[in-house]
Short mmCIF file of C-alpha atoms and ligand atoms in Angstrom, two decimals:
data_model
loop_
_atom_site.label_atom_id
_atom_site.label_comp_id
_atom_site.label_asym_id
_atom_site.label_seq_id
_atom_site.Cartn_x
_atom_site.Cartn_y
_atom_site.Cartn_z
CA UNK A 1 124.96 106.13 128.05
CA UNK A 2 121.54 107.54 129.18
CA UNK A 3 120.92 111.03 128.24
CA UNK A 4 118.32 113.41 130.30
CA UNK A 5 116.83 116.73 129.34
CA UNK A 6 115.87 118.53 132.59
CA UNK A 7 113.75 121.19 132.52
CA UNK A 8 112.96 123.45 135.30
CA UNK A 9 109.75 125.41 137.19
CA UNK A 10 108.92 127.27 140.34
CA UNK A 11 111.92 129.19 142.43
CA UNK A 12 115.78 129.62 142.32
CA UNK A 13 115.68 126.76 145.24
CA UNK A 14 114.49 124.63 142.06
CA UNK A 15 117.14 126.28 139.55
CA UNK A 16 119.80 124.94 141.89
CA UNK A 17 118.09 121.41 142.72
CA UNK A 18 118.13 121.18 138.82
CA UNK A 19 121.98 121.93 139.32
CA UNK A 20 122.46 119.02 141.59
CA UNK A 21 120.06 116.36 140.04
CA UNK A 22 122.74 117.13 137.29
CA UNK A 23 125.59 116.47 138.96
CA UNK A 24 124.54 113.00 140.83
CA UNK A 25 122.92 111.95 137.42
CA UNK A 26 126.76 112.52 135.44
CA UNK A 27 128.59 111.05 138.01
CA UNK A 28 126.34 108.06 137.53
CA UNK A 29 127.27 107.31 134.06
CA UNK A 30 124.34 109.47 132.43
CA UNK A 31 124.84 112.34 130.35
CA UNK A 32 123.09 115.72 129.91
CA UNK A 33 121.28 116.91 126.48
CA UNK A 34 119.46 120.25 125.71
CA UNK A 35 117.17 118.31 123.12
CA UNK A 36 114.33 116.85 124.80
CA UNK A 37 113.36 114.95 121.06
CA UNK A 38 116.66 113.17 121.34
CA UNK A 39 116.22 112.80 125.27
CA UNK A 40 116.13 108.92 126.43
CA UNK A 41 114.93 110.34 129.90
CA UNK A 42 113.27 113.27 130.67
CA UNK A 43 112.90 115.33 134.17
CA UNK A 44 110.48 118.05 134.93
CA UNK A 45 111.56 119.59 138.22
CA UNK A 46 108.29 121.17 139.09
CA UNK A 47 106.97 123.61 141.55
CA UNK A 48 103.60 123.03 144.05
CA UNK A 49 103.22 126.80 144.95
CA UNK A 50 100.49 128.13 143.05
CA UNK A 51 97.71 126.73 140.88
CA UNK A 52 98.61 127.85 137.79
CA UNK A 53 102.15 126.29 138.36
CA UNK A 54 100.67 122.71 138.62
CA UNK A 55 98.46 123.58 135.05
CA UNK A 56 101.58 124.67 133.65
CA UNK A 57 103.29 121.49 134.17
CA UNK A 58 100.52 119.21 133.53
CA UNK A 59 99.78 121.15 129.96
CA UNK A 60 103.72 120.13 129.51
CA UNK A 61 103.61 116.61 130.04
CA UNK A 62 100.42 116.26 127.57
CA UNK A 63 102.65 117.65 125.02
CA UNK A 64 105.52 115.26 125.80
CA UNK A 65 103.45 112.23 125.47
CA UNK A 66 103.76 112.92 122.09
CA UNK A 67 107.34 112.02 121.86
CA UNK A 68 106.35 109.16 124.15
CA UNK A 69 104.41 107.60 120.84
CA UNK A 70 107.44 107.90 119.03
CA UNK A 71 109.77 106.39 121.86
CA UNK A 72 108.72 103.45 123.94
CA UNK A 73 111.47 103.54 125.65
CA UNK A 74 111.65 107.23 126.78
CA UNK A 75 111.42 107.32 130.46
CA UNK A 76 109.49 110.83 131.62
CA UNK A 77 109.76 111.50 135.45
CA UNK A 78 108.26 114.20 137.47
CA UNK A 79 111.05 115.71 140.39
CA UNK A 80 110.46 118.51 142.76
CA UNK A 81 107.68 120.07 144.86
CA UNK A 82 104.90 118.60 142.57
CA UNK A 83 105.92 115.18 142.69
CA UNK A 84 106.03 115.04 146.50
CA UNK A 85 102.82 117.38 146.62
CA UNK A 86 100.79 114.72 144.38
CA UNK A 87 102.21 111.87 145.32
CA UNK A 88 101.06 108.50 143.48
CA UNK A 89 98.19 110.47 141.71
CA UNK A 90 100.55 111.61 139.45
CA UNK A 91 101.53 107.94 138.07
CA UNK A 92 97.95 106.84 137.53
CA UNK A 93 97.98 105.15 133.93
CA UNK A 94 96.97 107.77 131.10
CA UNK A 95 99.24 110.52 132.46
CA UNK A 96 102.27 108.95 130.77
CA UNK A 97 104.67 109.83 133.93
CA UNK A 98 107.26 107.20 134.73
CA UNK A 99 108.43 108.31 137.95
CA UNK A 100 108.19 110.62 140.35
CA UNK A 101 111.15 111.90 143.14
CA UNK A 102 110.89 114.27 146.04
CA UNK A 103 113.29 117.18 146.49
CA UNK A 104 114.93 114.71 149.18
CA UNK A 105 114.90 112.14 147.14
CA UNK A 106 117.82 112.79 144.55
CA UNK A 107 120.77 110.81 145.37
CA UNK A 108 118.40 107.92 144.56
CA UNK A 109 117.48 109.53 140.91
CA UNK A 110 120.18 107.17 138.89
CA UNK A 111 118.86 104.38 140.53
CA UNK A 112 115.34 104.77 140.10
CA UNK A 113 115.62 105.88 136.36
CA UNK A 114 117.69 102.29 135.85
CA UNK A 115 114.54 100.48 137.81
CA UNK A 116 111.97 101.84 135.42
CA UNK A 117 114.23 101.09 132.32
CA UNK A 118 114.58 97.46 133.52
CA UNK A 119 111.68 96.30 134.76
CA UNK A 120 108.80 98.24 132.72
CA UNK A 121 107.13 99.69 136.26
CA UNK A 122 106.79 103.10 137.71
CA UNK A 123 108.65 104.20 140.69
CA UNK A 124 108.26 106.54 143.14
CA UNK A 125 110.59 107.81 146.15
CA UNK A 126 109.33 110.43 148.09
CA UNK A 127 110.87 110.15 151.51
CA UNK A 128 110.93 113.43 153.46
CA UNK A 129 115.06 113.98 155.46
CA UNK A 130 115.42 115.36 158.02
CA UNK A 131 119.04 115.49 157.58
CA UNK A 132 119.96 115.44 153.32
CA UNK A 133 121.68 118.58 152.47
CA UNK A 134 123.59 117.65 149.64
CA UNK A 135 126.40 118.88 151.30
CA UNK A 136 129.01 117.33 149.44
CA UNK A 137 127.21 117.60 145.85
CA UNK A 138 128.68 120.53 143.85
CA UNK A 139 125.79 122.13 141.59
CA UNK A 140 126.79 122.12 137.76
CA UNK A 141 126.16 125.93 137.16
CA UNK A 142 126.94 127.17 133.36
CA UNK A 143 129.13 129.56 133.48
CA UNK A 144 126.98 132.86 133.84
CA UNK A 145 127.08 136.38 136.50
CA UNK A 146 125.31 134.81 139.54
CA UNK A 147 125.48 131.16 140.88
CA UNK A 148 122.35 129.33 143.30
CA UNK A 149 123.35 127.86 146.33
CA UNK A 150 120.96 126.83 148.64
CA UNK A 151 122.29 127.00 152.28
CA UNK A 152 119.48 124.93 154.08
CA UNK A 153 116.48 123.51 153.39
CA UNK A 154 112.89 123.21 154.09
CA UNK A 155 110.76 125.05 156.08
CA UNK A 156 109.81 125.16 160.02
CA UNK A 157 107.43 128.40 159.91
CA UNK A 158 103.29 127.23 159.61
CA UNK A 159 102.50 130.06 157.32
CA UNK A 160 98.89 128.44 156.62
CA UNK A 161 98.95 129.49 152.65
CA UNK A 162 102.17 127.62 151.87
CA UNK A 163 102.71 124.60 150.61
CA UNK A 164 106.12 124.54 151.02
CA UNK A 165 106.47 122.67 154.56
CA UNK A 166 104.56 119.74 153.17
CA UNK A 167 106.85 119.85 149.89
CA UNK A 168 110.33 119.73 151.10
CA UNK A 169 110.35 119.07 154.55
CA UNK A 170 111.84 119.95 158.15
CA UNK A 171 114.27 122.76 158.02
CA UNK A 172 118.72 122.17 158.30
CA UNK A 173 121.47 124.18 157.58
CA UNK A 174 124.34 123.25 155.41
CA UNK A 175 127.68 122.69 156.68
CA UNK A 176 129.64 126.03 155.83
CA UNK A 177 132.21 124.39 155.07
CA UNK A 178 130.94 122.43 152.11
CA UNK A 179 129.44 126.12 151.23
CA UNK A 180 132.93 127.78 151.28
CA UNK A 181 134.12 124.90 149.07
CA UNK A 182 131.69 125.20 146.82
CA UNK A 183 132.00 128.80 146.39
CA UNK A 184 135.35 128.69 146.03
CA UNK A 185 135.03 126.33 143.43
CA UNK A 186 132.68 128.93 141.69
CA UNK A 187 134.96 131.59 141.61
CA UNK A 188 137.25 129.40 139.88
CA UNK A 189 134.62 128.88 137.22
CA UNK A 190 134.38 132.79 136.78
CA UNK A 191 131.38 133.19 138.76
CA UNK A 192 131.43 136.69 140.78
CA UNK A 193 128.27 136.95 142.06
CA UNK A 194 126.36 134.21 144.35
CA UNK A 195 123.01 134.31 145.67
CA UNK A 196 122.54 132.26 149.23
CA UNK A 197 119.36 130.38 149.18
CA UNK A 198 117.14 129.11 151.84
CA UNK A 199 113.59 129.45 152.55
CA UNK A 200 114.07 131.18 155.72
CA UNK A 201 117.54 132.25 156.24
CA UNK A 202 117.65 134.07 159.40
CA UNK A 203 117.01 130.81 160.88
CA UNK A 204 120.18 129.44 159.02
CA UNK A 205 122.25 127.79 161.84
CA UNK A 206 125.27 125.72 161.90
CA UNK A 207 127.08 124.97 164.93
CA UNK A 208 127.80 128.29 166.03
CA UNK A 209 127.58 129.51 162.72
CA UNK A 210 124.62 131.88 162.16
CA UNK A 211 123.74 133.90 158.62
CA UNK A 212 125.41 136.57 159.61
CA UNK A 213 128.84 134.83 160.45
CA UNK A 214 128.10 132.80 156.86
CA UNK A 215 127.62 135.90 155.01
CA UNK A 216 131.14 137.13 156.63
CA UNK A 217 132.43 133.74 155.61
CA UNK A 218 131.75 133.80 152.38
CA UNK A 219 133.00 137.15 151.90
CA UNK A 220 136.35 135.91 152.45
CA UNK A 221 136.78 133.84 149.62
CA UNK A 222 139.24 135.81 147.37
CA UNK A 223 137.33 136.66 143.55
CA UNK A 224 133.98 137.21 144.82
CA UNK A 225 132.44 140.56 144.49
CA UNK A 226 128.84 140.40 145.40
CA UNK A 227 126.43 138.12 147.92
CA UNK A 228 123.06 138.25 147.70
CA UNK A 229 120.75 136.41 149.70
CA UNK A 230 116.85 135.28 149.89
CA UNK A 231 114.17 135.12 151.57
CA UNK A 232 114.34 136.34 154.98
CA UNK A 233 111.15 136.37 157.80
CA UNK A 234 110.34 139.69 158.99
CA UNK A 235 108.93 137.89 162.06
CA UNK A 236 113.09 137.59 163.41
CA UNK A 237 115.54 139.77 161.19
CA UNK A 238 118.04 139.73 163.16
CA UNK A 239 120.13 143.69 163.53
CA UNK A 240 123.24 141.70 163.62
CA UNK A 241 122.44 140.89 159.99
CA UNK A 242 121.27 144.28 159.20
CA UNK A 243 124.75 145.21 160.34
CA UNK A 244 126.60 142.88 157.92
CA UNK A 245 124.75 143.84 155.08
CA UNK A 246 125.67 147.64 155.88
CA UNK A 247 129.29 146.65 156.81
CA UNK A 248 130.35 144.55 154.52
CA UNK A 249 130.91 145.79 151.08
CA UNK A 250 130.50 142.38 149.17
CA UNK A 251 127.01 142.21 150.76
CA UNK A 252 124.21 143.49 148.55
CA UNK A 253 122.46 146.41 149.34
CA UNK A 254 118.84 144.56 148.48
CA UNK A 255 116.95 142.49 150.99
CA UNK A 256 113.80 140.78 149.92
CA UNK A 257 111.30 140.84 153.01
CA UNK A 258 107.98 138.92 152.17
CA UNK A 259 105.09 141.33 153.42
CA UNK A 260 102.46 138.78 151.96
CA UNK A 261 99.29 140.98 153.80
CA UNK A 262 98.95 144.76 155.44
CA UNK A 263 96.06 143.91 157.52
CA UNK A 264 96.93 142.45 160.88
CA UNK A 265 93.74 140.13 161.17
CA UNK A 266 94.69 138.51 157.80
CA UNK A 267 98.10 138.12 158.98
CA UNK A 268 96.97 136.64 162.37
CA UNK A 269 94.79 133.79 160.22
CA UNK A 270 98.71 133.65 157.52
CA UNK A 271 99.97 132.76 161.08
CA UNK A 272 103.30 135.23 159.48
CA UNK A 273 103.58 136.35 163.43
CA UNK A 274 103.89 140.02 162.56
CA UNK A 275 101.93 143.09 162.77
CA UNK A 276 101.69 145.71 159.93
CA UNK A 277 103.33 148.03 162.41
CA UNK A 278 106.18 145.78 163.20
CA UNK A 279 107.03 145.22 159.73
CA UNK A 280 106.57 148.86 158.45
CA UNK A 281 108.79 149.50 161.77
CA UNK A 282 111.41 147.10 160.60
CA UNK A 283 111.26 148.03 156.85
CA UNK A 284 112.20 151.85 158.22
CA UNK A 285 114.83 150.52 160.39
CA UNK A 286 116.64 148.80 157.49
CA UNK A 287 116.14 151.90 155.29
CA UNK A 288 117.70 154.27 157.85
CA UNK A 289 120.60 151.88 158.86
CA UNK A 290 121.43 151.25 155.46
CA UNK A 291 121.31 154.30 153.04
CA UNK A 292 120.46 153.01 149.70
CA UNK A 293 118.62 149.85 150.46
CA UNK A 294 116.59 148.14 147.91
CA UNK A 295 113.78 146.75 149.53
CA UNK A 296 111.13 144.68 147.94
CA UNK A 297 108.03 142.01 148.62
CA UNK A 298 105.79 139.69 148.08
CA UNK A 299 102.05 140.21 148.55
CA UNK A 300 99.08 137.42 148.47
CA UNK A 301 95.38 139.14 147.91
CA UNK A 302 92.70 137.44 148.38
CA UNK A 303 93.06 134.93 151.39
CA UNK A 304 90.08 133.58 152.62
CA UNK A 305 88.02 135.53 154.03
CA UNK A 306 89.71 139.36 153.00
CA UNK A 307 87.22 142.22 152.95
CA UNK A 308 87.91 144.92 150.72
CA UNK A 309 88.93 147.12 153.80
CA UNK A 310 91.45 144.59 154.91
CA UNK A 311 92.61 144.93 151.37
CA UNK A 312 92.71 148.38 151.69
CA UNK A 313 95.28 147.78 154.95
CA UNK A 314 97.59 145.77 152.55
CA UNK A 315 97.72 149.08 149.99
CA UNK A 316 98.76 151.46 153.16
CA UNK A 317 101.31 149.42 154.31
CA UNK A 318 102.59 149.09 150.66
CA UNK A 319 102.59 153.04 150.07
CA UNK A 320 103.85 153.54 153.45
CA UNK A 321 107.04 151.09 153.19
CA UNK A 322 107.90 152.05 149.48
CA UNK A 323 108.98 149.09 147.92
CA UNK A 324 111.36 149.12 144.95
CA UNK A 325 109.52 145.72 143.71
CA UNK A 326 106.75 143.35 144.66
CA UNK A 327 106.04 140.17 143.35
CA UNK A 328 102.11 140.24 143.69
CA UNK A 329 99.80 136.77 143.69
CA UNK A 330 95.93 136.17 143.80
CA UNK A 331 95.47 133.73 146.89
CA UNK A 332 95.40 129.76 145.62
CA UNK A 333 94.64 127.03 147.83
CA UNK A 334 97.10 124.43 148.08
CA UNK A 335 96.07 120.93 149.50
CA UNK A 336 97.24 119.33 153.20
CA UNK A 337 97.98 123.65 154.00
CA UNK A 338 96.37 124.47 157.25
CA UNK A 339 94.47 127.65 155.47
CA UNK A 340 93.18 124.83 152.97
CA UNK A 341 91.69 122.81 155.96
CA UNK A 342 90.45 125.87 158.09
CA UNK A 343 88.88 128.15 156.07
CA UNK A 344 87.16 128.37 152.72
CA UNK A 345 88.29 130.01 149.92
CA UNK A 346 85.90 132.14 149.59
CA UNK A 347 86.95 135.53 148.06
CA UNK A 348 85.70 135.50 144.38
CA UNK A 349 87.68 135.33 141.70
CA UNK A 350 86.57 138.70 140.38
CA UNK A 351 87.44 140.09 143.53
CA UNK A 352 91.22 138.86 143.54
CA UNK A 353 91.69 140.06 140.18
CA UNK A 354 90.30 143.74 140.74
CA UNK A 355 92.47 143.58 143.97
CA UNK A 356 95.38 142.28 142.02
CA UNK A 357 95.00 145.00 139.22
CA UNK A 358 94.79 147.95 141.73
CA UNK A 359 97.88 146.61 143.62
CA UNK A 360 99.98 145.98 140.68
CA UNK A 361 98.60 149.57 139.20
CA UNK A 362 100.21 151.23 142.34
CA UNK A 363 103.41 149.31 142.98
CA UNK A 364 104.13 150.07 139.56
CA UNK A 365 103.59 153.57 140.35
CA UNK A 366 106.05 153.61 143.38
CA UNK A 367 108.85 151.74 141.78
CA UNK A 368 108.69 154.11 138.84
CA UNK A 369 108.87 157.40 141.58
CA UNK A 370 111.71 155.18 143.61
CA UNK A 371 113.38 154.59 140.09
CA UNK A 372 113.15 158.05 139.02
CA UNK A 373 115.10 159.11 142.05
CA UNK A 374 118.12 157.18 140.42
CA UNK A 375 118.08 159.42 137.09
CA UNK A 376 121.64 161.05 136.95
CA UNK A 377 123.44 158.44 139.60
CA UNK A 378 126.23 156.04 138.03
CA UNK A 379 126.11 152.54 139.80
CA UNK A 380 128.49 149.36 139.23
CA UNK A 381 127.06 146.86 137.11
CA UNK A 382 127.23 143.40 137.16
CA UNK A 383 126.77 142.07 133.35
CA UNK A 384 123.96 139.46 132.67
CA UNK A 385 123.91 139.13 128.79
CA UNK A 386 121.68 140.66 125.65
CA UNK A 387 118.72 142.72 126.70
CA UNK A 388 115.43 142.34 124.77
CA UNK A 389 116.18 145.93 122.98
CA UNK A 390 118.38 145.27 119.76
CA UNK A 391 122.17 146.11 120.35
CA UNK A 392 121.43 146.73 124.51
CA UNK A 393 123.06 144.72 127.09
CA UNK A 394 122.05 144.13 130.68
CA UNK A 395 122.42 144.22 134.25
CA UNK A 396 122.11 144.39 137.24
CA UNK A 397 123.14 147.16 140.20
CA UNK A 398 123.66 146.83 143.84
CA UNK A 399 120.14 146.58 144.29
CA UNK A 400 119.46 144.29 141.90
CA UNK A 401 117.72 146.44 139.72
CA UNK A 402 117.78 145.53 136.03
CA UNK A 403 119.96 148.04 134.63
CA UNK A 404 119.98 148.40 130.40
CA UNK A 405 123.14 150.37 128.03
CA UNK A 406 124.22 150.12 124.76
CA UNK A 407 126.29 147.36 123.82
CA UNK A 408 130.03 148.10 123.98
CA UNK A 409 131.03 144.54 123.84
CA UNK A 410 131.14 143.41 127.58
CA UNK A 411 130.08 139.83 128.43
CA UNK A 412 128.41 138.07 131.47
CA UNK A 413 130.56 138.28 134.53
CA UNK A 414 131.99 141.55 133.93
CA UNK A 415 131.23 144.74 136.23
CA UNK A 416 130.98 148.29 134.58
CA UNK A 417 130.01 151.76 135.58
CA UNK A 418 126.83 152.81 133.66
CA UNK A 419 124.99 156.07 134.47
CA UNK A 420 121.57 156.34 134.52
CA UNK A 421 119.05 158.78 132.63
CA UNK A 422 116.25 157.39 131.64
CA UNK A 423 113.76 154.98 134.14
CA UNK A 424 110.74 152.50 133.40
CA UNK A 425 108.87 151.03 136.40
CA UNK A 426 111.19 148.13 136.01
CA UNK A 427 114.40 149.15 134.31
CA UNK A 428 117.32 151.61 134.88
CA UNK A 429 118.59 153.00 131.41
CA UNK A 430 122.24 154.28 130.77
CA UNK A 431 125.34 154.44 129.34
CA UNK A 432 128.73 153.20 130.58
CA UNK A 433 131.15 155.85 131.80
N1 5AD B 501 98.79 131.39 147.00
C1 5AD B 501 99.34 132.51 146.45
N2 5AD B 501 100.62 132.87 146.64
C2 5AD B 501 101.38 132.07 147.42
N3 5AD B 501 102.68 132.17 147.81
C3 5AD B 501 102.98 131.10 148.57
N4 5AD B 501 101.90 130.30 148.71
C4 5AD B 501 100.89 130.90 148.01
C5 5AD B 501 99.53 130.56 147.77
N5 5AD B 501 98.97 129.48 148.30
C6 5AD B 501 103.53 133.30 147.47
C7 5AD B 501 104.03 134.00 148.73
C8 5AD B 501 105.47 133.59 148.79
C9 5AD B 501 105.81 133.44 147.33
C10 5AD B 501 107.02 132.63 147.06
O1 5AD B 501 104.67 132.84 146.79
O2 5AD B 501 103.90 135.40 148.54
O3 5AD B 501 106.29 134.53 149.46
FE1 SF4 B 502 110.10 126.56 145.13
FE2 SF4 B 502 107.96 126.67 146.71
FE3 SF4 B 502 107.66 126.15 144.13
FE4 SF4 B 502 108.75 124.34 145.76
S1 SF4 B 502 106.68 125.11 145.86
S2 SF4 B 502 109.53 124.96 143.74
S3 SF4 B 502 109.88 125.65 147.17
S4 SF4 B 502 108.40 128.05 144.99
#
């Protein structure tokens, strides 16, 4: 028997991709290792969405041709974003990769790795679907507090910075029913807590099924607790979803709305489809119809062209909307994106990183004023594992804030009532009550 190490980059969409490449490759006679020295293949599921994430990778695989001296026969294949972002590039002789695979490519994985093993030559499959969902492939999720599931796939929006429309394709929605199933077999595995995945999923439809009615659906399964969901498009929230999430008491009171810029002509050229206005209108309607929410972001500075009062634009919106988090990135061109072939990029890199630093500097000034707000409330917590702090455990609330208390013993999976008195930009400190 063959065994693979996989080892995983970029988003959760990735995390659970990983899940499935697992699954296909075991029920194909190959088995799974942690030890990538022992490893007779080995898998990087990689991610296309920055820069810096194809350098990470590429630093990795210089490494691994290391073991590849002391192996012959060790097969190393590149999976994921990467893969179908480079293409054939990737297997040009002195790289040392094997094989590459798209994100659509996976039920073919087994047979591919055999190819390579028999005949000597690389292999690629990078076919786009317009119809694989992996419907009926279960991920193999450790047992843990949250499981991935991704709920569709791809991406229809032309949001001229992304990558992610060349990298995985036309977007489709999973049948619910092999969603339901697969939850269900979750909960049977302990899991309490899933998190629905799809690159835009307020355009998740089924049928007649939309999010909403999914969300509801999934609620129903007996032994789960709490759904979370991401990423939604501010461009077409729908209320009937804001609704749900107020409604329904397994929903999770967090929703993760991208902002990405606060000036509308920068928008306009990110083709995102909103105004600053309309989202900072839509960001107050979700905060008054559901008391509590946890709303964060993710901001790009930096596109081409940005002045530094357009940048300015982007830091009102984000001290007028408040967000709990942001997830904050210098602008990095990505090839075949429309913003790649349009315009240059042509704000300097000194510039992005003195935006960067004064962006960062005051969204961790707001989450630490939103976080104080929480000193003296008592909130249920969903157990993750250890903390980084000796004897401290972790968690996380409603809101998915990462909430830290002594260790009484409690493992993964487990909800407890910790309140809080004591707050960091990012963490909620208590003890269980
Ligand atoms: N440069 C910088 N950040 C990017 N993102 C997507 N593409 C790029 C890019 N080319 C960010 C967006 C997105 C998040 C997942 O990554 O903010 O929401
Ligand atoms: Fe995920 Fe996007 Fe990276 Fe692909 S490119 S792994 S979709 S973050």
């Amino acid at each position: 028997m063959k065994s693979v190490y996989i080892e995983t980059y970029g988003c959760q969409m990735n995390e659970y991709d990983s899940e499935i490449v697992k699954s296909i490759l075991c029920e194909n006679d190959f088995e799974l290792t942690d030890n990538p020295d022992t490893a007779s293949v080995i898998l990087l599921n990689t991610c296309s969405v920055r820069e810096n994430a194809h350098q990470k990778v590429l630093h990795r695989i210089e490494t691994l041709k290391s073991l590849k001296r002391q192996n012959d026969n060790l097969i190393l294949g590149v999976i994921g974003c990467m893969a179908q972002s480079l293409k054939e590039e990737l297997l040009d002789d002195g790289i040392g990769v094997d094989l590459i695979a798209g994100p659509d490519t996976y039920r073919r994985l087994p047979g591919l790795i055999r190819g390579v093993e028999h005949t000597g030559e690389k292999a690629a499959e990078l076919k786009l679907s317009r119809t694989e969902t992996y419907a009926d492939v279960f991920g193999m999720q450790d047992q843990g507090a949250n499981a991935w599931i991704a709920v569709m796939r791809g991406c229809d929006n032309v949001c001229t910075f992304c990558v992610v429309p060349q990298t995985r394709g036309r977007e489709r929605s999973r049948d619910p029913k092999g969603i339901v199933d697969e939850v269900k077999q979750l909960v049977d595995q302990g899991f309490k807590q899933v998190t629905l995945l799809g690159q835009n999923v307020n355009s998740y439809r089924f049928e007649n099924i939309d999010f909403a009615d999914l969300i509801n659906m999934v609620s129903d399964i007996d032994g789960i607790r709490r759904i979370r969901f991401t990423s939604p498009h501010p461009k077409d929230f729908p209320t009937r979803l804001i609704d749900v999430i107020r409604d329904n008491p397994k929903a999770c009171k967090h929703i993760h709305l991208p902002l990405q810029a606060g000036n509308d002509r920068v928008l306009e050229m990110m083709k995102r489809t909103y105004t600053s206005e309309q989202f900072i209108d839509l960001a107050a309607l979700i905060r008054s119809e559901i008391p509590g929410v946890a709303l964060t972001t993710d901001i790009i500075v930096g596109f081409p062209t940005e002045t530094e009062d357009e940048f300015q634009d982007t830091l009102r919106v984000v001290e007028k909307v408040g967000f709990d988090s942001a997830f904050m990135f210098k602008y990095s061109e990505r090839k075949d994106t429309l913003a790649q072939r349009k315009y240059p990029d042509d704000v300097s890199e000194g510039d992005k990183t003195s935006r960067i630093t004064r962006l960062v500097d005051m969204q961790r000034r707001i989450s630490f004023e939103r976080n104080q707000a929480h000193l003296g409330e008592t909130f249920e917590v969903l157990v993750e594992g250890r903390a980084k702090k000796p004897d401290q455990l972790f968690g996380r609330n409603d809101g998915n804030k990462i909430v830290v208390f002594p260790d009484n013993g409690a493992s993964a999976g487990e909800f407890l009532n910790v309140k809080i008195n004591e707050v960091t930009p990012n963490t909620l400190i208590g003890e269980e009550v």
